[in-house]
Amino acid sequence: MGDFDIYQNSGYTNKRNRKRTLILDVSDSDADNHLGGGTEFKIDLFEPLVIDKHSEVYLDNFLSFNSNIGQTPATSAFLLKINEFNMNSNVASSANNGNIFNSLVIPNEHKSVTNNHSAVVHKGKKFNYVCDINPQKIHSISGKVTDLSGNPIFHGPQVGNTFTYALTGITSGKIDRLINSGETFTNITVNGAAINLVVTTGGAFLATHLTTATTLHFSTNREITNPGETDKFKKNTGDIVFTGLTGGNITITNTNPEPGTGPDNPNLHLVNEPGRFIAEFSIVSRE
């Protein structure tokens, strides 16, 4: 009996289809913040995945929603680890040996925050080899996705931020100072009333913004969902101030201007979507 026969599954054998497709869809929610926290996820399969022959696993597609932009060496790629896949990838790295070892490296094609709140394709080439897999029945998929340093690659640089926002419709020139990428804040006030983010982590800006910017991109550790809060991010509700920054507060002028000039920020609104990635794998049996 050969080695291949030893691993033959004694149950049902799929004699017709050599290829199976596995879709892994992971997103942050109120209960799970694995993407923003860089921690392990575990997702139950809709039905068990039966591998009846020794097979090869390939990554076909990888898409993300609200991932970090690739603006540093660490964020230039995703590291994807799947516990159910025996990834035997060795590594010789001067910086990230432990993180990259036995991981799948996926280039980060998210280059601008203007692509936030929309899908970004990182892997559109078919049949990128991942590993071999022996016959088995899989009921759930678990693993982790991070940047090359092992830090979260969703919702900005702060560990624990789970919500990505775009405050858009700002009239050019209404922001009072330059905002640097990565600057952190502890709270937001509108017309003097606080939104009450958790002070220990607060929020962070996801890109550099000029005073002429018409959209601010930032992430927070708490979802701004209360209608009484979201309604504040509209025209003429009072100045919007990001507080607790080392370089000084940031103010967006949002009050009634001089008569006859029209309202400040007439199209102002707040956009919020969770982080998410979708990976499509092909599992091809070896005849």
GROMACS .gro file of C-alpha atoms in nm:
model
  287
    1MET     CA    1   0.000   0.000   0.000
    2GLY     CA    2   0.151   0.337  -0.103
    3ASP     CA    3   0.163   0.655   0.103
    4PHE     CA    4  -0.125   0.803  -0.093
    5ASP     CA    5  -0.348   0.506  -0.006
    6ILE     CA    6  -0.274   0.549   0.366
    7TYR     CA    7  -0.440   0.892   0.357
    8GLN     CA    8  -0.747   0.784   0.160
    9ASN     CA    9  -1.070   0.888   0.330
   10SER     CA   10  -1.279   0.581   0.416
   11GLY     CA   11  -1.602   0.778   0.364
   12TYR     CA   12  -1.765   0.928   0.057
   13THR     CA   13  -1.533   0.988  -0.242
   14ASN     CA   14  -1.605   1.264  -0.491
   15LYS     CA   15  -1.524   1.098  -0.824
   16ARG     CA   16  -1.671   1.365  -1.048
   17ASN     CA   17  -1.525   1.701  -0.937
   18ARG     CA   18  -1.149   1.749  -0.891
   19LYS     CA   19  -1.191   2.107  -0.772
   20ARG     CA   20  -1.374   2.247  -0.471
   21THR     CA   21  -1.415   2.616  -0.385
   22LEU     CA   22  -1.395   2.758  -0.033
   23ILE     CA   23  -1.505   3.116   0.040
   24LEU     CA   24  -1.380   3.270   0.365
   25ASP     CA   25  -1.569   3.589   0.461
   26VAL     CA   26  -1.461   3.762   0.785
   27SER     CA   27  -1.588   4.097   0.911
   28ASP     CA   28  -1.585   4.296   1.233
   29SER     CA   29  -1.906   4.332   1.429
   30ASP     CA   30  -2.025   4.440   1.771
   31ALA     CA   31  -1.924   4.101   1.914
   32ASP     CA   32  -1.609   4.032   1.712
   33ASN     CA   33  -1.319   4.270   1.649
   34HIS     CA   34  -1.064   4.018   1.522
   35LEU     CA   35  -0.963   4.242   1.231
   36GLY     CA   36  -0.919   4.561   1.432
   37GLY     CA   37  -0.755   4.370   1.717
   38GLY     CA   38  -0.533   4.147   1.504
   39THR     CA   39  -0.660   3.843   1.695
   40GLU     CA   40  -0.773   3.500   1.579
   41PHE     CA   41  -1.108   3.453   1.410
   42LYS     CA   42  -1.311   3.132   1.391
   43ILE     CA   43  -1.594   3.095   1.139
   44ASP     CA   44  -1.823   2.792   1.115
   45LEU     CA   45  -1.874   2.652   0.766
   46PHE     CA   46  -2.227   2.650   0.626
   47GLU     CA   47  -2.178   2.276   0.578
   48PRO     CA   48  -1.874   2.055   0.650
   49LEU     CA   49  -1.601   2.062   0.388
   50VAL     CA   50  -1.512   1.703   0.299
   51ILE     CA   51  -1.163   1.653   0.155
   52ASP     CA   52  -1.173   1.296   0.022
   53LYS     CA   53  -0.834   1.285  -0.150
   54HIS     CA   54  -0.491   1.431  -0.098
   55SER     CA   55  -0.535   1.780  -0.244
   56GLU     CA   56  -0.363   2.108  -0.316
   57VAL     CA   57  -0.498   2.443  -0.191
   58TYR     CA   58  -0.469   2.761  -0.401
   59LEU     CA   59  -0.566   3.121  -0.332
   60ASP     CA   60  -0.772   3.255  -0.622
   61ASN     CA   61  -0.889   3.595  -0.495
   62PHE     CA   62  -0.844   3.822  -0.193
   63LEU     CA   63  -1.054   4.134  -0.138
   64SER     CA   64  -1.065   4.375   0.155
   65PHE     CA   65  -1.297   4.646   0.280
   66ASN     CA   66  -1.156   4.925   0.502
   67SER     CA   67  -0.809   4.775   0.539
   68ASN     CA   68  -0.513   5.003   0.615
   69ILE     CA   69  -0.343   5.166   0.319
   70GLY     CA   70   0.000   5.034   0.220
   71GLN     CA   71   0.198   5.341   0.325
   72THR     CA   72   0.468   5.177   0.543
   73PRO     CA   73   0.693   4.870   0.502
   74ALA     CA   74   0.479   4.686   0.758
   75THR     CA   75   0.150   4.760   0.580
   76SER     CA   76   0.282   4.674   0.233
   77ALA     CA   77   0.132   4.323   0.261
   78PHE     CA   78  -0.117   4.109   0.451
   79LEU     CA   79  -0.011   3.802   0.647
   80LEU     CA   80  -0.284   3.537   0.639
   81LYS     CA   81  -0.265   3.228   0.859
   82ILE     CA   82  -0.525   2.951   0.836
   83ASN     CA   83  -0.496   2.694   1.115
   84GLU     CA   84  -0.666   2.422   0.911
   85PHE     CA   85  -0.411   2.458   0.630
   86ASN     CA   86  -0.063   2.318   0.685
   87MET     CA   87   0.135   2.608   0.540
   88ASN     CA   88   0.500   2.509   0.528
   89SER     CA   89   0.639   2.844   0.413
   90ASN     CA   90   0.994   2.909   0.526
   91VAL     CA   91   1.133   3.262   0.547
   92ALA     CA   92   1.459   3.454   0.551
   93SER     CA   93   1.371   3.805   0.671
   94SER     CA   94   1.584   4.068   0.843
   95ALA     CA   95   1.283   4.208   1.028
   96ASN     CA   96   0.982   3.977   1.059
   97ASN     CA   97   1.095   3.613   1.069
   98GLY     CA   98   0.850   3.499   1.335
   99ASN     CA   99   0.550   3.672   1.183
  100ILE     CA  100   0.598   3.565   0.821
  101PHE     CA  101   0.693   3.203   0.897
  102ASN     CA  102   0.417   2.961   0.790
  103SER     CA  103   0.202   3.249   0.662
  104LEU     CA  104   0.066   3.349   0.325
  105VAL     CA  105   0.195   3.690   0.208
  106ILE     CA  106  -0.058   3.890   0.004
  107PRO     CA  107   0.047   4.228  -0.146
  108ASN     CA  108  -0.155   4.523  -0.016
  109GLU     CA  109  -0.300   4.705  -0.316
  110HIS     CA  110  -0.492   4.954  -0.100
  111LYS     CA  111  -0.296   5.270  -0.183
  112SER     CA  112  -0.534   5.556  -0.093
  113VAL     CA  113  -0.797   5.626   0.172
  114THR     CA  114  -1.023   5.741  -0.111
  115ASN     CA  115  -1.083   5.366  -0.159
  116ASN     CA  116  -1.215   5.329   0.197
  117HIS     CA  117  -1.574   5.205   0.215
  118SER     CA  118  -1.528   5.019  -0.112
  119ALA     CA  119  -1.379   4.684  -0.212
  120VAL     CA  120  -1.009   4.659  -0.299
  121VAL     CA  121  -0.878   4.357  -0.494
  122HIS     CA  122  -0.537   4.246  -0.368
  123LYS     CA  123  -0.515   3.909  -0.535
  124GLY     CA  124  -0.683   3.870  -0.871
  125LYS     CA  125  -0.452   3.607  -1.022
  126LYS     CA  126  -0.576   3.249  -1.022
  127PHE     CA  127  -0.398   2.951  -0.868
  128ASN     CA  128  -0.151   3.086  -0.614
  129TYR     CA  129  -0.030   2.774  -0.429
  130VAL     CA  130  -0.095   2.769  -0.053
  131CYS     CA  131  -0.033   2.414   0.070
  132ASP     CA  132  -0.121   2.047   0.040
  133ILE     CA  133  -0.402   1.904   0.253
  134ASN     CA  134  -0.480   1.545   0.351
  135PRO     CA  135  -0.829   1.385   0.347
  136GLN     CA  136  -1.039   1.514   0.636
  137LYS     CA  137  -1.368   1.679   0.726
  138ILE     CA  138  -1.347   2.048   0.822
  139HIS     CA  139  -1.628   2.212   1.021
  140SER     CA  140  -1.484   2.561   1.074
  141ILE     CA  141  -1.202   2.786   0.955
  142SER     CA  142  -0.983   2.974   1.202
  143GLY     CA  143  -0.679   3.193   1.168
  144LYS     CA  144  -0.547   3.547   1.171
  145VAL     CA  145  -0.479   3.833   0.930
  146THR     CA  146  -0.225   4.105   1.019
  147ASP     CA  147   0.038   4.327   0.862
  148LEU     CA  148   0.401   4.216   0.824
  149SER     CA  149   0.479   4.320   1.183
  150GLY     CA  150   0.194   4.113   1.325
  151ASN     CA  151  -0.016   4.423   1.401
  152PRO     CA  152  -0.377   4.482   1.289
  153ILE     CA  153  -0.413   4.580   0.924
  154PHE     CA  154  -0.767   4.714   0.959
  155HIS     CA  155  -0.903   5.035   1.116
  156GLY     CA  156  -0.577   5.228   1.141
  157PRO     CA  157  -0.266   5.209   1.360
  158GLN     CA  158  -0.434   5.175   1.700
  159VAL     CA  159  -0.496   4.823   1.830
  160GLY     CA  160  -0.861   4.790   1.927
  161ASN     CA  161  -1.013   5.042   1.687
  162THR     CA  162  -1.297   4.864   1.512
  163PHE     CA  163  -1.486   5.132   1.318
  164THR     CA  164  -1.367   5.322   1.011
  165TYR     CA  165  -1.533   5.653   0.925
  166ALA     CA  166  -1.534   5.914   0.651
  167LEU     CA  167  -1.666   6.259   0.742
  168THR     CA  168  -1.735   6.389   0.394
  169GLY     CA  169  -1.899   6.693   0.238
  170ILE     CA  170  -1.670   6.940   0.419
  171THR     CA  171  -1.642   7.274   0.243
  172SER     CA  172  -1.281   7.333   0.136
  173GLY     CA  173  -1.095   7.554   0.384
  174LYS     CA  174  -1.312   7.474   0.689
  175ILE     CA  175  -1.043   7.262   0.862
  176ASP     CA  176  -0.822   7.481   1.080
  177ARG     CA  177  -0.487   7.297   1.053
  178LEU     CA  178  -0.291   7.025   0.877
  179ILE     CA  179  -0.367   6.674   1.005
  180ASN     CA  180  -0.087   6.417   0.995
  181SER     CA  181  -0.149   6.050   0.928
  182GLY     CA  182  -0.158   5.851   1.252
  183GLU     CA  183  -0.243   6.145   1.479
  184THR     CA  184  -0.462   6.024   1.764
  185PHE     CA  185  -0.747   6.197   1.945
  186THR     CA  186  -0.939   6.115   2.262
  187ASN     CA  187  -1.280   6.257   2.181
  188ILE     CA  188  -1.502   6.452   1.940
  189THR     CA  189  -1.729   6.741   2.037
  190VAL     CA  190  -2.002   6.900   1.826
  191ASN     CA  191  -2.116   7.246   1.937
  192GLY     CA  192  -1.948   7.174   2.273
  193ALA     CA  193  -2.125   6.840   2.337
  194ALA     CA  194  -1.898   6.533   2.357
  195ILE     CA  195  -1.952   6.213   2.157
  196ASN     CA  196  -1.784   6.028   2.450
  197LEU     CA  197  -1.537   5.792   2.290
  198VAL     CA  198  -1.340   5.569   2.528
  199VAL     CA  199  -1.046   5.785   2.635
  200THR     CA  200  -0.798   5.497   2.665
  201THR     CA  201  -0.787   5.447   2.288
  202GLY     CA  202  -1.009   5.714   2.131
  203GLY     CA  203  -0.942   5.738   1.759
  204ALA     CA  204  -0.682   5.795   1.490
  205PHE     CA  205  -0.661   5.969   1.153
  206LEU     CA  206  -0.591   5.731   0.866
  207ALA     CA  207  -0.413   5.971   0.631
  208THR     CA  208  -0.261   6.316   0.606
  209HIS     CA  209  -0.530   6.581   0.542
  210LEU     CA  210  -0.472   6.935   0.419
  211THR     CA  211  -0.681   7.227   0.543
  212THR     CA  212  -0.852   7.222   0.203
  213ALA     CA  213  -0.960   6.856   0.238
  214THR     CA  214  -1.328   6.782   0.184
  215THR     CA  215  -1.325   6.442   0.359
  216LEU     CA  216  -1.167   6.329   0.687
  217HIS     CA  217  -1.081   5.960   0.727
  218PHE     CA  218  -1.051   5.829   1.083
  219SER     CA  219  -1.117   5.524   1.299
  220THR     CA  220  -1.252   5.486   1.652
  221ASN     CA  221  -1.294   5.220   1.921
  222ARG     CA  222  -1.668   5.285   1.955
  223GLU     CA  223  -1.939   5.295   1.694
  224ILE     CA  224  -2.116   5.628   1.655
  225THR     CA  225  -2.467   5.493   1.602
  226ASN     CA  226  -2.699   5.683   1.833
  227PRO     CA  227  -2.922   5.902   1.611
  228GLY     CA  228  -2.862   6.187   1.851
  229GLU     CA  229  -2.490   6.157   1.774
  230THR     CA  230  -2.498   6.091   1.401
  231ASP     CA  231  -2.738   6.382   1.348
  232LYS     CA  232  -2.470   6.614   1.485
  233PHE     CA  233  -2.249   6.548   1.182
  234LYS     CA  234  -2.465   6.756   0.951
  235LYS     CA  235  -2.458   7.113   0.824
  236ASN     CA  236  -2.479   7.402   1.070
  237THR     CA  237  -2.490   7.187   1.388
  238GLY     CA  238  -2.196   7.370   1.544
  239ASP     CA  239  -1.820   7.342   1.519
  240ILE     CA  240  -1.686   6.985   1.514
  241VAL     CA  241  -1.371   6.956   1.729
  242PHE     CA  242  -1.135   6.657   1.758
  243THR     CA  243  -0.976   6.688   2.103
  244GLY     CA  244  -0.679   6.549   2.293
  245LEU     CA  245  -0.423   6.569   2.010
  246THR     CA  246  -0.057   6.635   2.089
  247GLY     CA  247  -0.041   6.897   1.815
  248GLY     CA  248  -0.355   7.076   1.933
  249ASN     CA  249  -0.724   7.034   1.870
  250ILE     CA  250  -0.866   7.020   1.517
  251THR     CA  251  -1.173   7.229   1.443
  252ILE     CA  252  -1.408   7.205   1.147
  253THR     CA  253  -1.610   7.526   1.119
  254ASN     CA  254  -1.974   7.421   1.096
  255THR     CA  255  -2.184   7.721   1.200
  256ASN     CA  256  -2.410   7.960   1.011
  257PRO     CA  257  -2.192   8.198   0.808
  258GLU     CA  258  -2.261   8.558   0.719
  259PRO     CA  259  -2.608   8.621   0.570
  260GLY     CA  260  -2.629   8.560   0.197
  261THR     CA  261  -2.326   8.329   0.176
  262GLY     CA  262  -2.509   7.996   0.218
  263PRO     CA  263  -2.465   7.730   0.492
  264ASP     CA  264  -2.133   7.581   0.599
  265ASN     CA  265  -2.073   7.227   0.471
  266PRO     CA  266  -2.414   7.187   0.301
  267ASN     CA  267  -2.349   6.820   0.211
  268LEU     CA  268  -2.183   6.712   0.536
  269HIS     CA  269  -2.248   6.352   0.642
  270LEU     CA  270  -2.077   6.067   0.827
  271VAL     CA  271  -2.007   5.730   0.661
  272ASN     CA  272  -1.928   5.416   0.862
  273GLU     CA  273  -1.864   5.058   0.750
  274PRO     CA  274  -1.697   4.761   0.924
  275GLY     CA  275  -1.370   4.600   0.822
  276ARG     CA  276  -1.399   4.289   0.608
  277PHE     CA  277  -1.200   4.054   0.388
  278ILE     CA  278  -1.303   3.778   0.150
  279ALA     CA  279  -1.062   3.506   0.040
  280GLU     CA  280  -1.151   3.253  -0.230
  281PHE     CA  281  -0.960   2.924  -0.226
  282SER     CA  282  -0.957   2.637  -0.474
  283ILE     CA  283  -0.898   2.286  -0.341
  284VAL     CA  284  -0.785   2.056  -0.620
  285SER     CA  285  -0.754   1.682  -0.563
  286ARG     CA  286  -0.443   1.502  -0.683
  287GLU     CA  287  -0.532   1.204  -0.899
   0.00000   0.00000   0.00000
